[in-house]
Short mmCIF file of the C-alpha atoms (twelve columns), coordinates in Angstrom:
data_MODEL
# 
_entry.id   MODEL 
# 
loop_
_atom_site.group_PDB 
_atom_site.id 
_atom_site.type_symbol 
_atom_site.label_atom_id 
_atom_site.label_alt_id 
_atom_site.label_comp_id 
_atom_site.label_asym_id 
_atom_site.label_seq_id 
_atom_site.Cartn_x 
_atom_site.Cartn_y 
_atom_site.Cartn_z 
_atom_site.pdbx_PDB_model_num 
ATOM 1   C CA . MET A 1   -17.110 22.695 39.593 1 
ATOM 2   C CA . ASN A 2   -18.120 19.367 41.157 1 
ATOM 3   C CA . LYS A 3   -14.583 18.044 40.704 1 
ATOM 4   C CA . LEU A 4   -13.076 21.146 42.254 1 
ATOM 5   C CA . SER A 5   -15.446 21.176 45.225 1 
ATOM 6   C CA . GLU A 6   -14.811 17.479 45.890 1 
ATOM 7   C CA . PHE A 7   -11.060 18.057 45.746 1 
ATOM 8   C CA . CYS A 8   -11.287 21.061 48.054 1 
ATOM 9   C CA . ARG A 9   -13.415 19.137 50.562 1 
ATOM 10  C CA . THR A 10  -11.006 16.222 50.768 1 
ATOM 11  C CA . ALA A 11  -7.923  18.451 50.611 1 
ATOM 12  C CA . ALA A 12  -9.304  20.421 53.552 1 
ATOM 13  C CA . VAL A 13  -9.368  17.248 55.642 1 
ATOM 14  C CA . VAL A 14  -5.810  16.370 54.611 1 
ATOM 15  C CA . CYS A 15  -4.597  19.926 55.283 1 
ATOM 16  C CA . THR A 16  -6.256  20.010 58.699 1 
ATOM 17  C CA . VAL A 17  -4.433  16.839 59.732 1 
ATOM 18  C CA . PHE A 18  -1.231  18.164 58.214 1 
ATOM 19  C CA . LEU A 19  -1.430  21.528 59.979 1 
ATOM 20  C CA . PHE A 20  -2.205  19.835 63.295 1 
ATOM 21  C CA . VAL A 21  1.102   17.996 62.999 1 
ATOM 22  C CA . CYS A 22  3.045   20.656 61.150 1 
ATOM 23  C CA . ILE A 23  2.332   23.837 63.127 1 
ATOM 24  C CA . PRO A 24  4.288   22.813 66.263 1 
ATOM 25  C CA . VAL A 25  7.244   21.970 64.036 1 
ATOM 26  C CA . THR A 26  7.176   25.037 61.809 1 
ATOM 27  C CA . ALA A 27  6.749   27.223 64.890 1 
ATOM 28  C CA . GLU A 28  10.238  26.104 65.817 1 
ATOM 29  C CA . GLU A 29  11.718  27.435 62.561 1 
ATOM 30  C CA . ILE A 30  14.087  30.174 63.611 1 
ATOM 31  C CA . SER A 31  15.586  33.171 61.918 1 
ATOM 32  C CA . SER A 32  19.244  33.181 60.986 1 
ATOM 33  C CA . ALA A 33  19.839  35.866 63.627 1 
ATOM 34  C CA . ARG A 34  18.407  33.678 66.376 1 
ATOM 35  C CA . ALA A 35  20.329  30.712 64.988 1 
ATOM 36  C CA . GLN A 36  23.505  32.753 65.305 1 
ATOM 37  C CA . VAL A 37  22.699  33.406 68.948 1 
ATOM 38  C CA . GLN A 38  22.266  29.668 69.471 1 
ATOM 39  C CA . ARG A 39  25.600  28.973 67.814 1 
ATOM 40  C CA . GLU A 40  27.369  31.594 69.928 1 
ATOM 41  C CA . THR A 41  25.693  30.220 73.034 1 
ATOM 42  C CA . ILE A 42  26.696  26.599 72.488 1 
ATOM 43  C CA . VAL A 43  30.304  27.515 71.624 1 
ATOM 44  C CA . ALA A 44  30.576  29.743 74.702 1 
ATOM 45  C CA . ASP A 45  29.014  27.041 76.870 1 
ATOM 46  C CA . ALA A 46  31.358  24.358 75.542 1 
ATOM 47  C CA . LYS A 47  34.401  26.447 76.450 1 
ATOM 48  C CA . LYS A 48  33.325  26.493 80.106 1 
ATOM 49  C CA . TYR A 49  33.960  22.752 80.358 1 
ATOM 50  C CA . ILE A 50  37.501  22.693 78.941 1 
ATOM 51  C CA . GLY A 51  39.597  20.769 81.445 1 
ATOM 52  C CA . SER A 52  36.741  18.536 82.635 1 
ATOM 53  C CA . PRO A 53  37.822  14.872 83.016 1 
ATOM 54  C CA . TYR A 54  36.912  12.105 80.580 1 
ATOM 55  C CA . VAL A 55  34.827  9.265  82.042 1 
ATOM 56  C CA . ASP A 56  33.361  6.579  79.807 1 
ATOM 57  C CA . GLY A 57  29.556  6.799  79.760 1 
ATOM 58  C CA . ALA A 58  29.401  10.171 81.554 1 
ATOM 59  C CA . ILE A 59  27.098  12.950 80.351 1 
ATOM 60  C CA . GLY A 60  28.124  15.724 82.756 1 
ATOM 61  C CA . PRO A 61  27.954  18.072 84.363 1 
ATOM 62  C CA . ASP A 62  31.448  17.395 85.756 1 
ATOM 63  C CA . THR A 63  32.703  14.487 83.622 1 
ATOM 64  C CA . PHE A 64  32.008  13.432 80.045 1 
ATOM 65  C CA . ASP A 65  32.694  10.966 77.289 1 
ATOM 66  C CA . CYS A 66  32.810  12.326 73.728 1 
ATOM 67  C CA . SER A 67  29.160  11.937 72.756 1 
ATOM 68  C CA . GLY A 68  28.062  12.641 76.327 1 
ATOM 69  C CA . PHE A 69  29.730  16.047 76.091 1 
ATOM 70  C CA . ILE A 70  27.919  16.956 72.852 1 
ATOM 71  C CA . TYR A 71  24.658  15.507 74.188 1 
ATOM 72  C CA . PHE A 72  24.992  17.585 77.371 1 
ATOM 73  C CA . ILE A 73  25.898  20.964 75.873 1 
ATOM 74  C CA . ALA A 74  23.270  20.707 73.108 1 
ATOM 75  C CA . ARG A 75  20.574  20.121 75.687 1 
ATOM 76  C CA . ASP A 76  21.969  22.533 78.282 1 
ATOM 77  C CA . ALA A 77  22.902  25.443 76.000 1 
ATOM 78  C CA . VAL A 78  20.279  25.402 73.219 1 
ATOM 79  C CA . SER A 79  17.646  22.893 74.444 1 
ATOM 80  C CA . VAL A 80  18.202  20.464 71.569 1 
ATOM 81  C CA . GLN A 81  17.846  16.760 72.382 1 
ATOM 82  C CA . LEU A 82  20.437  14.817 70.375 1 
ATOM 83  C CA . PRO A 83  20.870  11.039 70.310 1 
ATOM 84  C CA . ARG A 84  23.287  9.615  72.867 1 
ATOM 85  C CA . THR A 85  26.052  8.009  70.773 1 
ATOM 86  C CA . ALA A 86  28.409  9.499  68.183 1 
ATOM 87  C CA . LYS A 87  27.120  7.144  65.491 1 
ATOM 88  C CA . ALA A 88  23.489  7.986  66.243 1 
ATOM 89  C CA . ILE A 89  24.237  11.715 66.294 1 
ATOM 90  C CA . TYR A 90  25.874  11.386 62.861 1 
ATOM 91  C CA . SER A 91  22.721  9.730  61.527 1 
ATOM 92  C CA . PHE A 92  20.597  12.477 63.088 1 
ATOM 93  C CA . VAL A 93  22.382  15.572 61.728 1 
ATOM 94  C CA . LYS A 94  22.323  16.986 58.214 1 
ATOM 95  C CA . VAL A 95  25.663  15.978 56.706 1 
ATOM 96  C CA . ILE A 96  27.448  18.967 55.121 1 
ATOM 97  C CA . PRO A 97  30.694  19.473 53.198 1 
ATOM 98  C CA . ASP A 98  33.618  21.106 55.002 1 
ATOM 99  C CA . SER A 99  33.130  24.240 52.927 1 
ATOM 100 C CA . LYS A 100 29.845  24.856 54.774 1 
ATOM 101 C CA . LEU A 101 31.186  24.354 58.305 1 
ATOM 102 C CA . GLU A 102 30.114  27.027 60.782 1 
ATOM 103 C CA . PRO A 103 30.944  27.325 64.487 1 
ATOM 104 C CA . GLY A 104 28.300  25.318 66.288 1 
ATOM 105 C CA . ASP A 105 28.339  22.455 63.776 1 
ATOM 106 C CA . LEU A 106 29.646  18.995 64.650 1 
ATOM 107 C CA . VAL A 107 32.690  17.135 63.338 1 
ATOM 108 C CA . PHE A 108 32.921  13.339 63.340 1 
ATOM 109 C CA . PHE A 109 35.766  10.819 63.355 1 
ATOM 110 C CA . LYS A 110 36.320  7.096  62.829 1 
ATOM 111 C CA . THR A 111 38.749  6.123  65.581 1 
ATOM 112 C CA . THR A 112 38.086  2.387  65.958 1 
ATOM 113 C CA . GLU A 113 38.814  -0.675 63.870 1 
ATOM 114 C CA . SER A 114 35.109  -1.066 63.073 1 
ATOM 115 C CA . GLY A 115 35.372  1.773  60.574 1 
ATOM 116 C CA . THR A 116 32.167  3.443  61.817 1 
ATOM 117 C CA . VAL A 117 31.774  6.897  63.349 1 
ATOM 118 C CA . SER A 118 32.963  6.676  66.948 1 
ATOM 119 C CA . HIS A 119 33.976  10.205 68.019 1 
ATOM 120 C CA . VAL A 120 32.363  13.644 67.811 1 
ATOM 121 C CA . GLY A 121 33.354  17.207 68.602 1 
ATOM 122 C CA . LEU A 122 31.923  20.743 68.408 1 
ATOM 123 C CA . TYR A 123 33.410  22.911 65.677 1 
ATOM 124 C CA . ILE A 124 34.350  26.410 66.913 1 
ATOM 125 C CA . GLY A 125 35.873  27.941 63.788 1 
ATOM 126 C CA . LYS A 126 39.329  28.262 62.211 1 
ATOM 127 C CA . ARG A 127 39.627  24.465 61.840 1 
ATOM 128 C CA . GLN A 128 39.345  23.956 65.624 1 
ATOM 129 C CA . PHE A 129 36.897  21.909 67.695 1 
ATOM 130 C CA . ILE A 130 36.157  21.135 71.337 1 
ATOM 131 C CA . HIS A 131 35.692  17.516 72.368 1 
ATOM 132 C CA . ALA A 132 36.121  15.018 75.183 1 
ATOM 133 C CA . ALA A 133 39.227  12.934 74.394 1 
ATOM 134 C CA . SER A 134 39.721  9.571  76.085 1 
ATOM 135 C CA . ASP A 135 43.491  9.228  75.702 1 
ATOM 136 C CA . GLY A 136 46.612  10.823 74.256 1 
ATOM 137 C CA . PRO A 137 48.940  13.456 75.724 1 
ATOM 138 C CA . ASN A 138 45.897  15.588 76.560 1 
ATOM 139 C CA . ASN A 139 42.566  14.066 77.545 1 
ATOM 140 C CA . GLY A 140 39.279  15.181 78.965 1 
ATOM 141 C CA . VAL A 141 37.514  18.157 77.382 1 
ATOM 142 C CA . ILE A 142 40.075  19.904 75.176 1 
ATOM 143 C CA . ALA A 143 40.354  22.026 72.045 1 
ATOM 144 C CA . SER A 144 42.040  20.396 69.055 1 
ATOM 145 C CA . SER A 145 42.670  21.203 65.402 1 
ATOM 146 C CA . LEU A 146 41.360  19.381 62.365 1 
ATOM 147 C CA . ASN A 147 44.843  19.912 60.925 1 
ATOM 148 C CA . GLU A 148 46.475  17.694 63.555 1 
ATOM 149 C CA . ALA A 149 47.788  14.510 61.939 1 
ATOM 150 C CA . TYR A 150 45.714  12.118 64.062 1 
ATOM 151 C CA . TRP A 151 42.379  13.897 63.621 1 
ATOM 152 C CA . LYS A 152 43.032  14.575 59.941 1 
ATOM 153 C CA . ALA A 153 43.676  10.863 59.347 1 
ATOM 154 C CA . HIS A 154 40.518  9.763  61.170 1 
ATOM 155 C CA . TYR A 155 38.165  12.528 59.999 1 
ATOM 156 C CA . ALA A 156 34.750  11.224 58.853 1 
ATOM 157 C CA . GLY A 157 32.814  14.381 58.034 1 
ATOM 158 C CA . ALA A 158 30.726  17.233 59.404 1 
ATOM 159 C CA . GLY A 159 27.086  17.680 60.303 1 
ATOM 160 C CA . LYS A 160 24.617  20.461 61.090 1 
ATOM 161 C CA . PHE A 161 21.857  20.328 63.715 1 
ATOM 162 C CA . LEU A 162 21.313  24.085 64.083 1 
ATOM 163 C CA . GLU A 163 19.999  26.447 61.412 1 
ATOM 164 C CA . PRO A 164 22.591  28.508 59.497 1 
ATOM 165 C CA . GLY A 165 23.725  31.616 61.327 1 
ATOM 166 C CA . ASP A 166 23.506  35.297 60.416 1 
ATOM 167 C CA . PRO A 167 26.336  36.147 57.986 1 
ATOM 168 C CA . ALA A 168 26.665  39.575 59.643 1 
ATOM 169 C CA . TYR A 169 28.362  37.776 62.542 1 
ATOM 170 C CA . SER A 170 31.814  36.200 62.683 1 
ATOM 171 C CA . PHE A 171 33.855  34.382 65.314 1 
ATOM 172 C CA . ALA A 172 37.068  35.904 66.664 1 
ATOM 173 C CA . ASP A 173 40.264  33.860 66.808 1 
ATOM 174 C CA . ASP A 174 41.081  34.341 70.464 1 
ATOM 175 C CA . THR A 175 39.459  34.906 73.811 1 
ATOM 176 C CA . GLU A 176 40.318  37.833 76.015 1 
ATOM 177 C CA . ASP A 177 42.738  35.658 77.944 1 
ATOM 178 C CA . GLY A 178 44.439  34.541 74.737 1 
ATOM 179 C CA . ALA A 179 43.324  30.887 74.705 1 
ATOM 180 C CA . ALA A 180 43.835  29.689 71.154 1 
ATOM 181 C CA . GLY A 181 40.780  28.716 69.199 1 
ATOM 182 C CA . ALA A 182 38.271  29.573 71.906 1 
ATOM 183 C CA . GLY A 183 36.461  31.839 69.456 1 
ATOM 184 C CA . ILE A 184 34.412  34.489 71.228 1 
ATOM 185 C CA . PRO A 185 31.678  35.555 68.785 1 
ATOM 186 C CA . VAL A 186 31.717  39.237 67.910 1 
ATOM 187 C CA . LYS A 187 29.650  41.425 65.613 1 
ATOM 188 C CA . SER A 188 31.704  42.421 62.606 1 
ATOM 189 C CA . ALA A 189 31.186  45.508 60.502 1 
ATOM 190 C CA . PRO A 190 29.379  44.674 57.245 1 
ATOM 191 C CA . GLU A 191 32.215  46.001 55.111 1 
ATOM 192 C CA . LYS A 192 34.670  43.655 56.860 1 
ATOM 193 C CA . LYS A 193 32.756  40.423 56.297 1 
ATOM 194 C CA . SER A 194 34.869  37.859 54.513 1 
ATOM 195 C CA . ALA A 195 33.627  35.988 51.434 1 
ATOM 196 C CA . TRP A 196 33.878  32.731 53.405 1 
ATOM 197 C CA . GLU A 197 31.684  34.062 56.192 1 
ATOM 198 C CA . ILE A 198 28.994  35.263 53.820 1 
ATOM 199 C CA . SER A 199 28.931  32.211 51.591 1 
ATOM 200 C CA . SER A 200 29.048  29.579 54.317 1 
ATOM 201 C CA . ALA A 201 26.197  31.136 56.254 1 
ATOM 202 C CA . GLU A 202 24.127  31.326 53.094 1 
ATOM 203 C CA . TYR A 203 24.696  27.688 52.112 1 
ATOM 204 C CA . GLY A 204 27.388  28.590 49.593 1 
ATOM 205 C CA . THR A 205 31.080  27.788 49.318 1 
ATOM 206 C CA . ALA A 206 34.010  30.172 49.206 1 
ATOM 207 C CA . GLY A 207 34.343  31.310 45.632 1 
ATOM 208 C CA . GLY A 208 31.900  28.606 44.483 1 
ATOM 209 C CA . THR A 209 28.445  28.432 42.946 1 
ATOM 210 C CA . SER A 210 26.208  28.473 45.993 1 
ATOM 211 C CA . PHE A 211 22.927  27.666 44.219 1 
ATOM 212 C CA . PHE A 212 24.287  24.489 42.609 1 
ATOM 213 C CA . ASP A 213 25.753  23.384 45.951 1 
ATOM 214 C CA . SER A 214 22.284  23.684 47.502 1 
ATOM 215 C CA . LEU A 215 20.643  21.233 45.064 1 
ATOM 216 C CA . VAL A 216 19.773  17.843 46.538 1 
ATOM 217 C CA . CYS A 217 18.436  14.788 44.666 1 
ATOM 218 C CA . ASN A 218 15.857  12.420 46.164 1 
ATOM 219 C CA . PHE A 219 14.882  8.966  44.896 1 
ATOM 220 C CA . SER A 220 12.241  6.865  46.628 1 
ATOM 221 C CA . LEU A 221 10.524  3.505  46.234 1 
ATOM 222 C CA . SER A 222 7.355   2.812  48.204 1 
ATOM 223 C CA . LEU A 223 4.606   0.250  48.746 1 
ATOM 224 C CA . ASP A 224 1.107   1.748  48.521 1 
ATOM 225 C CA . TRP A 225 -1.711  0.602  50.791 1 
ATOM 226 C CA . SER A 226 -5.007  1.785  52.225 1 
ATOM 227 C CA . LEU A 227 -7.177  0.997  55.213 1 
ATOM 228 C CA . PHE A 228 -10.598 0.367  53.676 1 
ATOM 229 C CA . THR A 229 -12.743 -0.341 50.632 1 
ATOM 230 C CA . THR A 230 -16.276 0.878  50.006 1 
ATOM 231 C CA . ASN A 231 -17.798 -1.993 51.982 1 
ATOM 232 C CA . GLN A 232 -15.234 -2.997 54.621 1 
ATOM 233 C CA . PHE A 233 -12.482 -1.662 56.855 1 
ATOM 234 C CA . VAL A 234 -9.439  -3.774 56.025 1 
ATOM 235 C CA . PRO A 235 -5.831  -2.970 55.047 1 
ATOM 236 C CA . ASN A 236 -5.302  -3.652 51.361 1 
ATOM 237 C CA . TYR A 237 -2.488  -3.494 48.823 1 
ATOM 238 C CA . ARG A 238 -2.695  -0.516 46.454 1 
ATOM 239 C CA . GLY A 239 0.434   -0.837 44.307 1 
ATOM 240 C CA . LEU A 240 3.980   0.483  43.980 1 
ATOM 241 C CA . ASN A 241 5.344   3.937  43.304 1 
ATOM 242 C CA . THR A 242 8.707   5.569  42.743 1 
ATOM 243 C CA . GLN A 243 9.626   9.239  42.837 1 
ATOM 244 C CA . ALA A 244 12.597  11.328 41.681 1 
ATOM 245 C CA . ASP A 245 12.914  15.012 42.524 1 
ATOM 246 C CA . VAL A 246 15.387  17.825 43.062 1 
ATOM 247 C CA . THR A 247 15.156  20.086 46.132 1 
ATOM 248 C CA . VAL A 248 16.760  23.476 46.740 1 
ATOM 249 C CA . THR A 249 18.111  23.593 50.318 1 
ATOM 250 C CA . LYS A 250 19.198  27.234 50.170 1 
ATOM 251 C CA . TRP A 251 16.354  28.681 52.251 1 
ATOM 252 C CA . PRO A 252 14.426  27.787 55.450 1 
ATOM 253 C CA . LEU A 253 11.556  26.520 53.239 1 
ATOM 254 C CA . ASN A 254 13.018  24.221 50.610 1 
ATOM 255 C CA . PRO A 255 11.146  24.070 47.262 1 
ATOM 256 C CA . GLY A 256 11.554  21.281 44.745 1 
ATOM 257 C CA . ALA A 257 10.058  19.566 41.711 1 
ATOM 258 C CA . GLY A 258 9.862   15.978 40.574 1 
ATOM 259 C CA . VAL A 259 7.986   13.160 38.919 1 
ATOM 260 C CA . MET A 260 6.303   10.065 40.351 1 
ATOM 261 C CA . MET A 261 5.505   6.793  38.606 1 
ATOM 262 C CA . ARG A 262 2.747   4.847  40.308 1 
ATOM 263 C CA . TRP A 263 1.215   1.497  39.449 1 
ATOM 264 C CA . ASN A 264 -2.158  1.943  41.099 1 
ATOM 265 C CA . TYR A 265 -3.231  -1.646 41.641 1 
ATOM 266 C CA . GLY A 266 -6.374  -0.544 43.435 1 
ATOM 267 C CA . THR A 267 -7.772  1.413  40.479 1 
ATOM 268 C CA . ARG A 268 -6.005  -0.783 37.869 1 
ATOM 269 C CA . SER A 269 -4.184  2.122  36.227 1 
ATOM 270 C CA . PHE A 270 -0.687  3.535  35.735 1 
ATOM 271 C CA . GLN A 271 -0.251  7.136  36.866 1 
ATOM 272 C CA . ILE A 272 2.493   9.753  36.453 1 
ATOM 273 C CA . PRO A 273 2.073   12.636 38.940 1 
ATOM 274 C CA . LEU A 274 4.153   15.763 38.219 1 
ATOM 275 C CA . VAL A 275 4.691   17.367 41.601 1 
ATOM 276 C CA . LEU A 276 6.004   20.501 43.234 1 
ATOM 277 C CA . THR A 277 7.374   19.924 46.743 1 
ATOM 278 C CA . LEU A 278 7.991   22.128 49.780 1 
ATOM 279 C CA . SER A 279 10.069  20.883 52.718 1 
ATOM 280 C CA . PHE A 280 9.454   22.506 56.097 1 
ATOM 281 C CA . THR A 281 12.075  20.476 57.960 1 
ATOM 282 C CA . ASP A 282 14.437  17.648 57.138 1 
ATOM 283 C CA . PHE A 283 11.680  15.250 58.206 1 
ATOM 284 C CA . MET A 284 8.514   16.655 56.644 1 
ATOM 285 C CA . ARG A 285 7.372   17.990 53.292 1 
ATOM 286 C CA . ILE A 286 4.203   18.505 51.249 1 
ATOM 287 C CA . TYR A 287 3.663   17.995 47.530 1 
ATOM 288 C CA . ALA A 288 0.980   18.539 44.894 1 
ATOM 289 C CA . GLY A 289 0.510   18.579 41.136 1 
ATOM 290 C CA . PRO A 290 -1.341  17.252 38.098 1 
ATOM 291 C CA . VAL A 291 -1.551  13.533 37.278 1 
ATOM 292 C CA . ILE A 292 -1.210  11.834 33.901 1 
ATOM 293 C CA . THR A 293 -3.203  8.567  33.899 1 
ATOM 294 C CA . ILE A 294 -2.674  5.701  31.458 1 
ATOM 295 C CA . GLY A 295 -5.475  3.167  31.165 1 
ATOM 296 C CA . SER A 296 -9.028  3.004  32.433 1 
ATOM 297 C CA . CYS A 297 -9.780  3.123  36.154 1 
ATOM 298 C CA . SER A 298 -12.198 1.324  38.418 1 
ATOM 299 C CA . LEU A 299 -13.248 1.766  42.012 1 
ATOM 300 C CA . PRO A 300 -11.038 -0.470 44.228 1 
ATOM 301 C CA . ALA A 301 -12.459 -3.960 44.877 1 
ATOM 302 C CA . THR A 302 -15.339 -3.332 42.438 1 
ATOM 303 C CA . ASP A 303 -16.017 -3.271 38.705 1 
ATOM 304 C CA . THR A 304 -17.399 0.266  38.865 1 
ATOM 305 C CA . GLU A 305 -15.635 2.385  36.257 1 
ATOM 306 C CA . ILE A 306 -14.343 5.792  37.347 1 
ATOM 307 C CA . ARG A 307 -12.269 8.514  35.724 1 
ATOM 308 C CA . ALA A 308 -8.968  10.014 36.931 1 
ATOM 309 C CA . SER A 309 -8.591  13.784 37.065 1 
ATOM 310 C CA . PHE A 310 -5.597  15.483 35.446 1 
ATOM 311 C CA . PHE A 311 -5.981  18.656 37.517 1 
ATOM 312 C CA . PRO A 312 -6.676  18.826 40.377 1 
ATOM 313 C CA . GLY A 313 -4.472  15.754 40.555 1 
ATOM 314 C CA . ILE A 314 -2.612  14.737 43.710 1 
ATOM 315 C CA . ALA A 315 -1.762  16.317 47.075 1 
ATOM 316 C CA . GLY A 316 0.161   14.719 49.908 1 
ATOM 317 C CA . VAL A 317 2.423   15.019 52.916 1 
ATOM 318 C CA . SER A 318 5.587   13.000 53.515 1 
ATOM 319 C CA . PHE A 319 7.217   12.158 56.840 1 
ATOM 320 C CA . SER A 320 10.607  10.530 57.336 1 
ATOM 321 C CA . LEU A 321 12.652  9.001  60.138 1 
ATOM 322 C CA . PRO A 322 16.251  10.037 60.955 1 
ATOM 323 C CA . SER A 323 18.581  8.897  58.210 1 
ATOM 324 C CA . PHE A 324 21.232  6.232  57.909 1 
ATOM 325 C CA . THR A 325 24.186  8.153  56.476 1 
ATOM 326 C CA . GLN A 326 27.182  7.054  54.448 1 
ATOM 327 C CA . GLY A 327 29.312  9.971  53.361 1 
ATOM 328 C CA . ASP A 328 27.074  12.458 51.526 1 
ATOM 329 C CA . VAL A 329 24.312  9.892  50.952 1 
ATOM 330 C CA . LYS A 330 21.340  9.593  53.292 1 
ATOM 331 C CA . VAL A 331 18.919  6.661  53.384 1 
ATOM 332 C CA . ARG A 332 15.726  6.961  55.377 1 
ATOM 333 C CA . ILE A 333 12.358  5.311  55.937 1 
ATOM 334 C CA . ILE A 334 9.445   7.432  54.684 1 
ATOM 335 C CA . GLN A 335 5.696   7.468  55.216 1 
ATOM 336 C CA . ASP A 336 3.444   9.390  52.825 1 
ATOM 337 C CA . ILE A 337 -0.258  10.192 52.995 1 
ATOM 338 C CA . SER A 338 -1.677  11.316 49.648 1 
ATOM 339 C CA . TYR A 339 -4.999  11.976 47.987 1 
ATOM 340 C CA . THR A 340 -5.546  11.563 44.239 1 
ATOM 341 C CA . VAL A 341 -8.715  12.916 42.591 1 
ATOM 342 C CA . PHE A 342 -11.104 10.530 40.825 1 
ATOM 343 C CA . ASN A 343 -14.612 11.209 39.508 1 
ATOM 344 C CA . ASN A 344 -17.530 9.389  37.932 1 
ATOM 345 C CA . THR A 345 -17.238 8.727  34.216 1 
ATOM 346 C CA . ASP A 346 -19.617 11.625 33.512 1 
ATOM 347 C CA . GLY A 347 -17.374 14.020 35.439 1 
ATOM 348 C CA . ALA A 348 -19.584 14.185 38.537 1 
ATOM 349 C CA . ALA A 349 -17.943 13.914 41.934 1 
ATOM 350 C CA . LEU A 350 -17.820 10.557 43.690 1 
ATOM 351 C CA . SER A 351 -19.413 10.158 47.086 1 
ATOM 352 C CA . PHE A 352 -17.149 10.920 50.048 1 
ATOM 353 C CA . ILE A 353 -16.613 7.213  50.821 1 
ATOM 354 C CA . GLU A 354 -15.937 6.342  47.166 1 
ATOM 355 C CA . SER A 355 -13.603 9.313  46.795 1 
ATOM 356 C CA . ALA A 356 -11.613 8.349  49.905 1 
ATOM 357 C CA . THR A 357 -11.522 4.693  48.854 1 
ATOM 358 C CA . ALA A 358 -10.134 5.515  45.428 1 
ATOM 359 C CA . GLY A 359 -7.888  8.449  46.287 1 
ATOM 360 C CA . LEU A 360 -6.622  8.202  49.876 1 
ATOM 361 C CA . VAL A 361 -3.408  6.150  49.877 1 
ATOM 362 C CA . PHE A 362 -0.602  5.512  52.357 1 
ATOM 363 C CA . SER A 363 2.907   4.867  51.012 1 
ATOM 364 C CA . THR A 364 5.674   3.246  53.055 1 
ATOM 365 C CA . GLY A 365 9.149   3.020  51.614 1 
ATOM 366 C CA . VAL A 366 12.747  4.169  51.405 1 
ATOM 367 C CA . ARG A 367 14.204  7.469  50.186 1 
ATOM 368 C CA . VAL A 368 17.829  8.007  49.124 1 
ATOM 369 C CA . THR A 369 19.121  11.594 49.249 1 
ATOM 370 C CA . PHE A 370 22.397  13.020 47.982 1 
ATOM 371 C CA . PRO A 371 23.722  16.439 46.896 1 
ATOM 372 C CA . LEU A 372 24.299  17.106 43.202 1 
ATOM 373 C CA . SER A 373 27.680  18.557 44.141 1 
ATOM 374 C CA . MET A 374 28.968  15.073 45.035 1 
ATOM 375 C CA . PHE A 375 29.416  14.453 41.311 1 
ATOM 376 C CA . THR A 376 31.768  17.413 40.976 1 
ATOM 377 C CA . LYS A 377 34.105  16.462 43.807 1 
# 
């Protein structure tokens, strides 16, 4: 009971901090129906600017460059603040395979000798996209096809910055005035929904295995540290840890499971936490689980012997920065805050200061993320 009460007391502090940060973010989680409205809105808004001139460095409302156009309509139509350049936008979005493209997603191109992403457009369905072109027979804000030889040769990939839409909606081929590819969104009868529409909006692929396609692998390596010992406030080295897990990205809340291996230099022990994870956004997740400890433990910076708890074991929250993306692989900087339970050798709870000294750890490192489906391509 002492162990459980000590864990609950410390976990309450961690959860309070977590909820303070997390609630504003999770409040922004939107239903697929509202996401569909956003997608319809941004596509409709983009079409209004077809014919606007191209001007390098311009972000509207009358002239645009390619990333300036996407930057402008995302902010103007759906109040989403994207980075300013095509390369930065590509690092910001969630990279997706073409099979998951929905109107309202972004398509990227490598059009310069540098070989990096340098052009971006808004996908509007049926292999068409709206973008601000700088040269060619048509320039300014125009609609083009991914099947055109030039764009097909320079295509770099697709990305998602809006939530998946409602599969009960589809996008029509033509506008009322017959402009090809403009794609006015219309509500389709449920019995007329195509397999592509249903599967793409639900994270699947046409005729494919949607659940497998939603599995994402994460590998991380981090440096552990803390801010104090029992007798002084000073940053100190706490060890190294690595983590491998698999996450299901099929739903708004993404569950996962994994294993950590941690050399806990502070307590002079090797620990193997077995964790369940839950991702609220692409940049935040929580995790918890039991901990297998190998070796005896001592209170950091002392010779006082303590004992690690198997369960309750560890609880933590992980934050990450926007990713550096290469194809389907994302690399990002992460910052974790975790608490691991330790007790006195007789099973009694440690004091609050001793408990925080032994169990409260910050981890700074790198996480690599990639979909399992990349191995079946």
